[in-house]
XYZ file of C-alpha atoms in Angstrom:
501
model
C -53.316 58.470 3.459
C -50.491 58.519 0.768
C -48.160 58.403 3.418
C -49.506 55.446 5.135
C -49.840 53.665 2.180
C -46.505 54.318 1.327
C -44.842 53.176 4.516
C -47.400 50.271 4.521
C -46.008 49.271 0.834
C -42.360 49.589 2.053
C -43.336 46.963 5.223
C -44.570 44.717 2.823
C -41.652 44.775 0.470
C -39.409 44.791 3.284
C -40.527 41.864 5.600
C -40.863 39.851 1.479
C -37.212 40.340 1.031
C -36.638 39.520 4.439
C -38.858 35.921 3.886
C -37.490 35.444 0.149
C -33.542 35.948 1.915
C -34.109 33.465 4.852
C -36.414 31.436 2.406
C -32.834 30.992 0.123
C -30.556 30.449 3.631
C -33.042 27.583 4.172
C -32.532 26.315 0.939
C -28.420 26.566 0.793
C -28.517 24.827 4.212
C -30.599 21.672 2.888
C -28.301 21.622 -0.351
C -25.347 22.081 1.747
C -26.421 19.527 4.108
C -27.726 17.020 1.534
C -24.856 17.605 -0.566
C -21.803 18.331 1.429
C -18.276 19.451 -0.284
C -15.606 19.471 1.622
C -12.144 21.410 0.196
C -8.532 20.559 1.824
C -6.215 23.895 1.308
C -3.119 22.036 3.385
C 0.026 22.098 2.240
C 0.090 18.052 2.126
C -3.526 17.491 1.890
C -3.410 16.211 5.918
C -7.227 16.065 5.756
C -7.761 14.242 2.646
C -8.004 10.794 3.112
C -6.036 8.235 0.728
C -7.105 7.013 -2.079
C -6.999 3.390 -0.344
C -9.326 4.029 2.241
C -11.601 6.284 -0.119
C -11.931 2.536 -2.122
C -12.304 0.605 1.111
C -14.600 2.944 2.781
C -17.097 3.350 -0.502
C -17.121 0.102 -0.460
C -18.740 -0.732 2.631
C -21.757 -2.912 1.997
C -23.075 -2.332 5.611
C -23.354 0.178 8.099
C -20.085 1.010 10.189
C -20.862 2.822 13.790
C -17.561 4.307 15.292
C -18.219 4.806 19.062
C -15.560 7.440 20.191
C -14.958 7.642 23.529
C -13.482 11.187 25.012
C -14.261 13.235 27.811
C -16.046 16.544 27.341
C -13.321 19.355 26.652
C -10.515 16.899 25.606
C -7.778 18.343 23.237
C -8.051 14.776 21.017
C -11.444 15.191 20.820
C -11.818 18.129 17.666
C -8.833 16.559 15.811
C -10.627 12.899 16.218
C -13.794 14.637 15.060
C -12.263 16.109 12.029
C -11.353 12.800 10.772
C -14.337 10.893 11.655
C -16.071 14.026 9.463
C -13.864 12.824 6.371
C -14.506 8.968 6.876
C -18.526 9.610 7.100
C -18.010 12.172 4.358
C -17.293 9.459 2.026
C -20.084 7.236 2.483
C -23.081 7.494 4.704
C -22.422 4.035 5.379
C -20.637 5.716 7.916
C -21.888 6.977 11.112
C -20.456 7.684 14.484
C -21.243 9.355 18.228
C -18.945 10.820 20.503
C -19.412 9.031 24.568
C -18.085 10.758 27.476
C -17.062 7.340 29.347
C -18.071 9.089 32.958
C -21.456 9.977 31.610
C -21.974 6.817 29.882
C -20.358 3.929 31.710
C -22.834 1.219 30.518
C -21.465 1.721 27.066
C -18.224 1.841 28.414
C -18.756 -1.720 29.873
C -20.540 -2.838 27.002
C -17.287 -2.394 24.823
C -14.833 -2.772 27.286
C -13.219 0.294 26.533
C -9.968 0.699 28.930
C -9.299 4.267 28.311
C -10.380 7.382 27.057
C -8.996 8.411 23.431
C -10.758 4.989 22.119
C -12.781 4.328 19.075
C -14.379 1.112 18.879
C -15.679 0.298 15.047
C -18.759 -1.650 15.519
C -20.391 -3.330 12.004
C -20.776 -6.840 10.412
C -21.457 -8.693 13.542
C -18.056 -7.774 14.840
C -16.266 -4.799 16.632
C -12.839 -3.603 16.041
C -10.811 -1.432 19.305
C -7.898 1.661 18.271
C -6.692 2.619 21.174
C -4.538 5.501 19.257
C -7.166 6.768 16.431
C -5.351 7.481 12.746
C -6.457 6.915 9.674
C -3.828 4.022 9.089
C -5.696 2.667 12.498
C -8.923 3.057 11.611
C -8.542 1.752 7.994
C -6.918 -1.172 9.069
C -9.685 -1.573 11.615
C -12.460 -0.969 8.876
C -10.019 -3.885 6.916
C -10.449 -6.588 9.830
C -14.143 -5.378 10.248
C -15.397 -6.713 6.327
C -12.884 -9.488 5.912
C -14.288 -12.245 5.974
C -11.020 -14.572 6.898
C -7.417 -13.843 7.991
C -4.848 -14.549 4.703
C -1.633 -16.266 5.360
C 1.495 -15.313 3.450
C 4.486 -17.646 4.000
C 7.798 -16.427 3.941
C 10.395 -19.052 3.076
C 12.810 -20.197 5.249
C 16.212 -22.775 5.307
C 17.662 -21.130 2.778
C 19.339 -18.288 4.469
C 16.282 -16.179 4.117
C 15.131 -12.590 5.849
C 13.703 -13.345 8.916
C 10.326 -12.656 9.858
C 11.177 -12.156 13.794
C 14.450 -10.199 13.257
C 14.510 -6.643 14.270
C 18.342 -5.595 12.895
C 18.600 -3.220 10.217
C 18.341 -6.319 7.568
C 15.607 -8.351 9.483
C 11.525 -8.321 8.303
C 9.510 -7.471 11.871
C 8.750 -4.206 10.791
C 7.208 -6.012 7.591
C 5.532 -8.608 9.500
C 3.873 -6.090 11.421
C 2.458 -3.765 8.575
C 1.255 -7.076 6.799
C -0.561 -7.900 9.773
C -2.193 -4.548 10.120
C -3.498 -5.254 6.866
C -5.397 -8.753 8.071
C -2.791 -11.320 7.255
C -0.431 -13.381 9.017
C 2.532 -13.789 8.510
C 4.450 -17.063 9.204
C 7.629 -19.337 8.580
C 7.192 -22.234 5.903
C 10.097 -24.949 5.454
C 9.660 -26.823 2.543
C 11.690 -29.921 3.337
C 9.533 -30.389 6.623
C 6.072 -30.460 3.994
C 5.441 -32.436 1.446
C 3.474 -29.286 -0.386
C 3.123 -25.690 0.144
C 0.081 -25.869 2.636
C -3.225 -25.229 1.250
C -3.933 -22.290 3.157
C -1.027 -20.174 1.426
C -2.638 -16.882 -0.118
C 1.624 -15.838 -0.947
C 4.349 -17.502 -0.683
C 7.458 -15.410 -0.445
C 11.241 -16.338 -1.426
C 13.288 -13.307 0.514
C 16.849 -13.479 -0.639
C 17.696 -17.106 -0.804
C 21.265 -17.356 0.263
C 21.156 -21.329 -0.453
C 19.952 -23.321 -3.217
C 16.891 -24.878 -2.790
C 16.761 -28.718 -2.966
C 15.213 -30.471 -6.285
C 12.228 -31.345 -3.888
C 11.604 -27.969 -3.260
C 11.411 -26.655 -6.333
C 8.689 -28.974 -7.472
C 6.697 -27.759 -4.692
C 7.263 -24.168 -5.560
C 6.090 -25.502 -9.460
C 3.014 -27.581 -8.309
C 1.817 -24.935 -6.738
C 2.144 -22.303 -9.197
C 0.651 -25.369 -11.322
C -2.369 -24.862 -8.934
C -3.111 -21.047 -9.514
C -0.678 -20.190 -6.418
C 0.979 -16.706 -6.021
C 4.689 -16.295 -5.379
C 6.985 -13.291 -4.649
C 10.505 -13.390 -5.388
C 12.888 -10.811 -3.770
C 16.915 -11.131 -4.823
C 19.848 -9.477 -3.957
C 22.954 -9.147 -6.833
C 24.822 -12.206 -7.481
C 22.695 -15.044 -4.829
C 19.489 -16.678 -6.268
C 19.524 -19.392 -3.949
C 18.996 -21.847 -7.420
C 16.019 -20.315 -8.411
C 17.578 -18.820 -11.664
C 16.174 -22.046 -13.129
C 13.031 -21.933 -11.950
C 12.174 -18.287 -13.273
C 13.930 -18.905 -16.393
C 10.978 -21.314 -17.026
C 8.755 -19.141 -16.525
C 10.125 -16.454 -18.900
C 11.839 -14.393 -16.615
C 15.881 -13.872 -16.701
C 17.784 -12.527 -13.442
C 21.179 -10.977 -14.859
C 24.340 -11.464 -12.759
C 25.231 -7.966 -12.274
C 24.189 -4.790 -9.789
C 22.886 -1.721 -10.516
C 24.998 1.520 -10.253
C 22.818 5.003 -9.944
C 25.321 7.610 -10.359
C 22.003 10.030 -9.654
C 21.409 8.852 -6.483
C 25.099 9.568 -5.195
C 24.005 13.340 -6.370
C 20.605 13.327 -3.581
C 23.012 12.057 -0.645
C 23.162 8.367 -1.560
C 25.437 5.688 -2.352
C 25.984 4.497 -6.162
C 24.588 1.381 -5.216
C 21.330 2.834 -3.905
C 19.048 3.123 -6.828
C 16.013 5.872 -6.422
C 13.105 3.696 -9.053
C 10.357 4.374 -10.080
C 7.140 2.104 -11.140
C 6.106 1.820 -14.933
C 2.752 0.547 -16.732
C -0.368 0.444 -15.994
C -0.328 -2.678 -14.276
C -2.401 -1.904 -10.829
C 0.537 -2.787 -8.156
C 2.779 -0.019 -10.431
C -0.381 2.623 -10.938
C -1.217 2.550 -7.320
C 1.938 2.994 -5.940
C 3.903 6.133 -4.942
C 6.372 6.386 -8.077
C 9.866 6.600 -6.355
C 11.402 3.976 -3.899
C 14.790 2.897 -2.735
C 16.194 -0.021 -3.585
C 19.422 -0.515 -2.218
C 21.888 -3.221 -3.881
C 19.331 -3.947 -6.886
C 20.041 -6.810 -9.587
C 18.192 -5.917 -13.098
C 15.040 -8.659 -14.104
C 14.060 -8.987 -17.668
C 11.599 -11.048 -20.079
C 13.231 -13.701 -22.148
C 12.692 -13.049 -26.137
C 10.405 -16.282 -26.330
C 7.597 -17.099 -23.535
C 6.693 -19.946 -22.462
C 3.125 -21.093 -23.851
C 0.773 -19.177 -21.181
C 2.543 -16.834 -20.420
C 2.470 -12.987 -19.781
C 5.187 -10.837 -18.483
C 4.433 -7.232 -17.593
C 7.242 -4.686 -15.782
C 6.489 -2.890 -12.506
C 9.938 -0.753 -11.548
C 12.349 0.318 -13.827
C 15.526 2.301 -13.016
C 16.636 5.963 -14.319
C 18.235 6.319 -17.647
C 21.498 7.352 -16.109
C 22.112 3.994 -14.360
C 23.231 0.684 -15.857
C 23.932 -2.960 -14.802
C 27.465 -3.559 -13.816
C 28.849 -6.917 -14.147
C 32.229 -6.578 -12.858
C 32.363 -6.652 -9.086
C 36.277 -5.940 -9.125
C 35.949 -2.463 -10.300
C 33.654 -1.804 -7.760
C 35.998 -3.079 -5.066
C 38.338 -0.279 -6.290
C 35.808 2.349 -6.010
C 36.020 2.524 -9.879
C 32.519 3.363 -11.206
C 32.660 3.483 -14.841
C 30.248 2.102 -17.467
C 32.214 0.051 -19.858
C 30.819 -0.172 -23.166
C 29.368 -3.494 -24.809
C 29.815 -4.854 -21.341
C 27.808 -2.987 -19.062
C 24.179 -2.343 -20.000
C 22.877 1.116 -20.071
C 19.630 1.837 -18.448
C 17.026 1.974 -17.889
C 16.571 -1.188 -16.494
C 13.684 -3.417 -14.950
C 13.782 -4.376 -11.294
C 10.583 -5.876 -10.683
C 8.205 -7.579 -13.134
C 5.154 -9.453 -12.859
C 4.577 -13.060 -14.587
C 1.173 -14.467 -15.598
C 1.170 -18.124 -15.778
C -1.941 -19.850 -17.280
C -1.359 -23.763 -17.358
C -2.070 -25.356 -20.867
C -5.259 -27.207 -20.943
C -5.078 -31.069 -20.708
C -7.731 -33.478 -21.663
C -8.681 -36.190 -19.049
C -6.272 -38.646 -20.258
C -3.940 -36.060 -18.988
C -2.598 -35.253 -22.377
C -2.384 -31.199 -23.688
C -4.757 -30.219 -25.676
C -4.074 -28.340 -28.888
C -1.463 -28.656 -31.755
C 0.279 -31.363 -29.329
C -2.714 -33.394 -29.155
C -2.844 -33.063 -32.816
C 0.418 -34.210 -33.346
C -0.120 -37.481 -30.766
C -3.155 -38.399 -32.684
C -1.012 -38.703 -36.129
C -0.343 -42.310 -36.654
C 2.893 -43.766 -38.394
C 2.715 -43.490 -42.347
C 1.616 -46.778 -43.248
C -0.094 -48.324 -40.305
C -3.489 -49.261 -40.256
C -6.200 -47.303 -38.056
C -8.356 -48.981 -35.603
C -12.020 -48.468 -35.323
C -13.433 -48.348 -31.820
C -15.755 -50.876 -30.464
C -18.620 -50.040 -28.807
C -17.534 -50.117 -25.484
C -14.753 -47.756 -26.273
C -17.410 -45.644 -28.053
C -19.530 -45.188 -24.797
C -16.464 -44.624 -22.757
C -15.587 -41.938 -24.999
C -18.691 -40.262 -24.871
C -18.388 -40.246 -21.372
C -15.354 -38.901 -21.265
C -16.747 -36.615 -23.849
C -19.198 -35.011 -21.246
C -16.429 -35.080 -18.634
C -14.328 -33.096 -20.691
C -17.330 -30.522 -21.391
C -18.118 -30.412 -17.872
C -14.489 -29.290 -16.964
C -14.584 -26.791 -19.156
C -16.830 -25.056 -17.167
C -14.646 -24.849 -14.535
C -12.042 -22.372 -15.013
C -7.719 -23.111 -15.594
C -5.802 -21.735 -12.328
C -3.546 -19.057 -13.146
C -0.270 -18.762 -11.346
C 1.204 -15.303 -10.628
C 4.925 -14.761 -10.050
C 6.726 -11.722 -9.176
C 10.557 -11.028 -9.045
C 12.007 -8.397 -7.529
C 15.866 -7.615 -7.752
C 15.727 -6.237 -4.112
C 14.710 -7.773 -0.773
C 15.956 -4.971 1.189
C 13.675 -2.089 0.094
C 11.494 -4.241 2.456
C 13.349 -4.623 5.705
C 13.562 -2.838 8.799
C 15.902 -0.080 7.390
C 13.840 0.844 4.297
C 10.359 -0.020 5.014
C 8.989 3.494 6.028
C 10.795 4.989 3.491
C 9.523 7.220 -0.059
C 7.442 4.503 -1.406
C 8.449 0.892 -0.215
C 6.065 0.261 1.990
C 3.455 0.731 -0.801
C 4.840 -1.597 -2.974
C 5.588 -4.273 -0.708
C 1.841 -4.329 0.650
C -0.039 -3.315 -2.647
C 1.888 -6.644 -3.910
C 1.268 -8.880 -1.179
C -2.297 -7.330 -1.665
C -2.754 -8.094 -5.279
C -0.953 -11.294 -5.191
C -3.639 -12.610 -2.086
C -6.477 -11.172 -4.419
C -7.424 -8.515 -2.479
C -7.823 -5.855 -4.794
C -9.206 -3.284 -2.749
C -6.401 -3.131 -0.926
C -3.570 -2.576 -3.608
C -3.692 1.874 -3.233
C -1.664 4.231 -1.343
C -1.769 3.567 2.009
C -3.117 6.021 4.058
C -0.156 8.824 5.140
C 1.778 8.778 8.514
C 1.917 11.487 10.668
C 6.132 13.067 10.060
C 7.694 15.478 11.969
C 8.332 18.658 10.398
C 11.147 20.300 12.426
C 11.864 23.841 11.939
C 15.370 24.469 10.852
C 16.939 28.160 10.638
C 20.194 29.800 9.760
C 21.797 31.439 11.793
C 21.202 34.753 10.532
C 17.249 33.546 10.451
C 18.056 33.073 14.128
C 19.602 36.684 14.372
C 16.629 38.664 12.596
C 13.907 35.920 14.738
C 15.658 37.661 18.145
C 16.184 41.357 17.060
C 11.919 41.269 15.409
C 10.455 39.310 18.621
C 12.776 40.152 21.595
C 13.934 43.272 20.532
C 11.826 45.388 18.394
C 8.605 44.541 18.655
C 8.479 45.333 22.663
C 10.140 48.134 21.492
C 7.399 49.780 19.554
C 4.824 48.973 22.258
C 6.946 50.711 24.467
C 7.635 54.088 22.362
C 3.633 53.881 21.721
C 2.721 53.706 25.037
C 4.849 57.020 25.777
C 3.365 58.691 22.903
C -0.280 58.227 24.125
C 1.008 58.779 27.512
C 2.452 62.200 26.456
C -0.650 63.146 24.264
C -2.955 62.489 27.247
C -0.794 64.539 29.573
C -0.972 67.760 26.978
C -5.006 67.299 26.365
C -5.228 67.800 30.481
């Protein structure tokens, strides 16, 4: 009987453990499901999404359904899955089902998918096709999909100007197209054909300026900064196309001089070929990848005294080894030497970001503060007026105008200067961190904050390089050796068998 009880205890405390250790596997499951954590251990973090599409994609104030359409067994189809995993990870905004287009056609029509290897983004009453699924594809996608309008940004032309269309080393297609990946378009504005930058402009863009810019011109480019409009500058050393003027009113001095980088002649580069880096806290600079190339740079810099309204912040700044040099004979002669109390040592900014706030003005159209103050003093000596009525009830009214337009708030202009345009062409786009800043200022300048992060990463081609002597010890281990040792092993057991017979 003790023995019975004793095996009939152990069952009991057996098949409990058994309960309490699927009981906790049922719990760690929910948790896990619930409450899933997901760890990246590659090299480059190629299954971490960027930060940019983290923002966008937590962001989402509606549901997003990614139809992906692949045949059962496809090679795409795990490595598509993987990367839906990490978008829906991030928000359960997020949801998506695989389709096999052969067992599914009435989807298939539905979307008028074309091929297999399609996602189609479907959310906001609208639906957004990548034929070639990324996460720069599907982010941009997820971009189009909550915007509520396409953005225009105007790039300046007439002047001698990068061209939008041109697809030589110098040109900007390979700009045009990543701007409109990112929901804008791009197009060609000549400002002696309008009689005002167009009231659609979200940017206006200056891209080296060869020419100067008429009078007429320039008044438009003020008006509309006047307005709360947004304007990027890009110059090369020694052309500002008469816009030296312009940004000197607005605080900001362009030196006549280019900026030698002894440094980057040591990584493989030319003198002239400045490696920069972003500074401040300013969100174009913090969200930015910190080094880019900026070949043939002019420094920028804040004048001592602002302008009333206005705030100047940096955004790239060159290494302390490099300086601004002013004489462009010596560098004809391949002499690159700084020359004290002529040539200014570095660091030095090339690229800044202006603030412009408009001072107030009353409805008479007069400003407002210690001006108005002064206006209202009369001569010493004359005799003040008192209003009549009339004029009394015409000033109150204009009294309540006033109070009513101070509701509304000033416009504030931005303006940023760069002392590069070619960072941004065809030759330099793709390269370290230029596309970044070219888009997270376009970006920040159009008001689309979300935007202005590190774009998601490109898939690069890692080749495999080796030495020769790598190559040598590759051949003897794999060709040489290792069938080697199979082969002795095999005549060892061989032998063994034969002796056990």
């Amino acid at each position: 009987m003790s023995g019975l009880s004793l095996k009939l205890r152990f069952g009991v405390n057996a098949g409990l453990a058994t309960a309490l250790f699927l009981g906790i596997l049922v719990v760690a499951a929910l948790i896990a499901n619930n409450h899933p954590y997901r760890v990246d251990l590659t090299d480059k973090g190629t299954h971490t999404l960027s930060p940019q599409t983290k923002k966008i994609v937590r962001g989402l104030t509606g549901e997003v359904k990614l139809w992906a359409f692949y045949f059962e067994g496809e090679q795409e189809r795990s490595k598509t899955r993987d990367l839906l995993n990490a978008y829906a990870y991030q928000s359960p905004k997020i949801v998506y089902e695989f389709v096999d287009p052969e067992l599914k056609p009435a989807i298939v029509r539905k979307y008028d998918v074309k091929s297999a290897g399609t996602v189609v983004l479907e959310g906001y009453g609208k639906t957004q096709t990548v034929t070639l699924p990324s996460e720069q594809s599907i982010t941009n996608a997820l971009i189009k999909l909550t915007s509520s309008l396409e953005k225009k940004v105007y790039f300046l032309t007439g002047h001698g100007e990068r061209e939008l269309d041109d697809s030589e080393r110098a040109g900007y297609q390979q700009l045009k197209q990543a701007l409109e990946k990112e929901n804008y378009r791009a197009e060609k504005l000549n400002l002696l054909r309008e009689s005002a930058v167009p009231e659609d402009a979200a940017v206006v863009v200056a891209a080296a300026p060869q020419k100067r810019f008429l009078d007429a011109e320039i008044e438009s480019l003020k008006g509309y900064l006047a307005k709360g409009g947004r304007i990027l500058v890009m110059l090369q050393p020694f052309s500002d196309g008469g816009l030296k003027d312009l940004l000197a009113g607005y605080g900001i001095v362009i030196s006549e001089d280019i900026v030698v980088d002894p440094l980057s002649r040591a990584m493989g580069g030319d003198f002239l070929v400045p490696i920069v880096a972003t500074s401040g806290n300013h969100p174009i600079a913090a969200n930015t990848r910190s080094n880019m190339i900026f070949p043939q740079a002019r420094s920028t810099s804040k004048a001592d005294e602002l302008p009333p309204g206005v705030s100047i912040e940096e955004l790239v700044v060159t290494s302390p080894g490099s300086w601004a040099e002013t004489g462009m004979d010596e560098l004809d002669k391949g002499e690159v030497r700084f020359t004290e109390g002529k040539d200014t040592p570095g660091p030095l900014t090339v690229g800044l970001i202006a603030d412009i706030k408009e001072p107030k003005k009353d409805t008479d159209g007069a400003v407002s503060g210690e001006e108005s103050e002064e206006a209202s003093v009369g001569a010493e000596g004359e005799e003040s007026i008192t209003p009549k009525d009339g004029d009394a009830e015409a000033g109150s009214e204009k009294t309540a105008d006033t109070e009513a337009s101070e509701d509304v708030p000033d416009p504030e202009g931005v303006l940023v200067v760069y002392g590069n345009a070619d960072f941004a062409n065809n030759t330099f786009l793709s390269m370290l961190g230029n596309r970044d800043l070219i888009l997270n200022t376009v970006s920040y300048l159009s008001e689309d904050r979300d935007q202005v992060s590190i774009r998601p990463k490109e898939a690069d081609f890692q080749p495999l390089t080796l030495s020769r002597n790598q190559s040598l010890v590759l051949f003897w281990i794999s060709i040489v050796l290792m069938p080697l040792i199979v082969l002795i092993l095999g005549i060892a057991v061989y032998r063994i068998r034969r002796q056990h017979r």
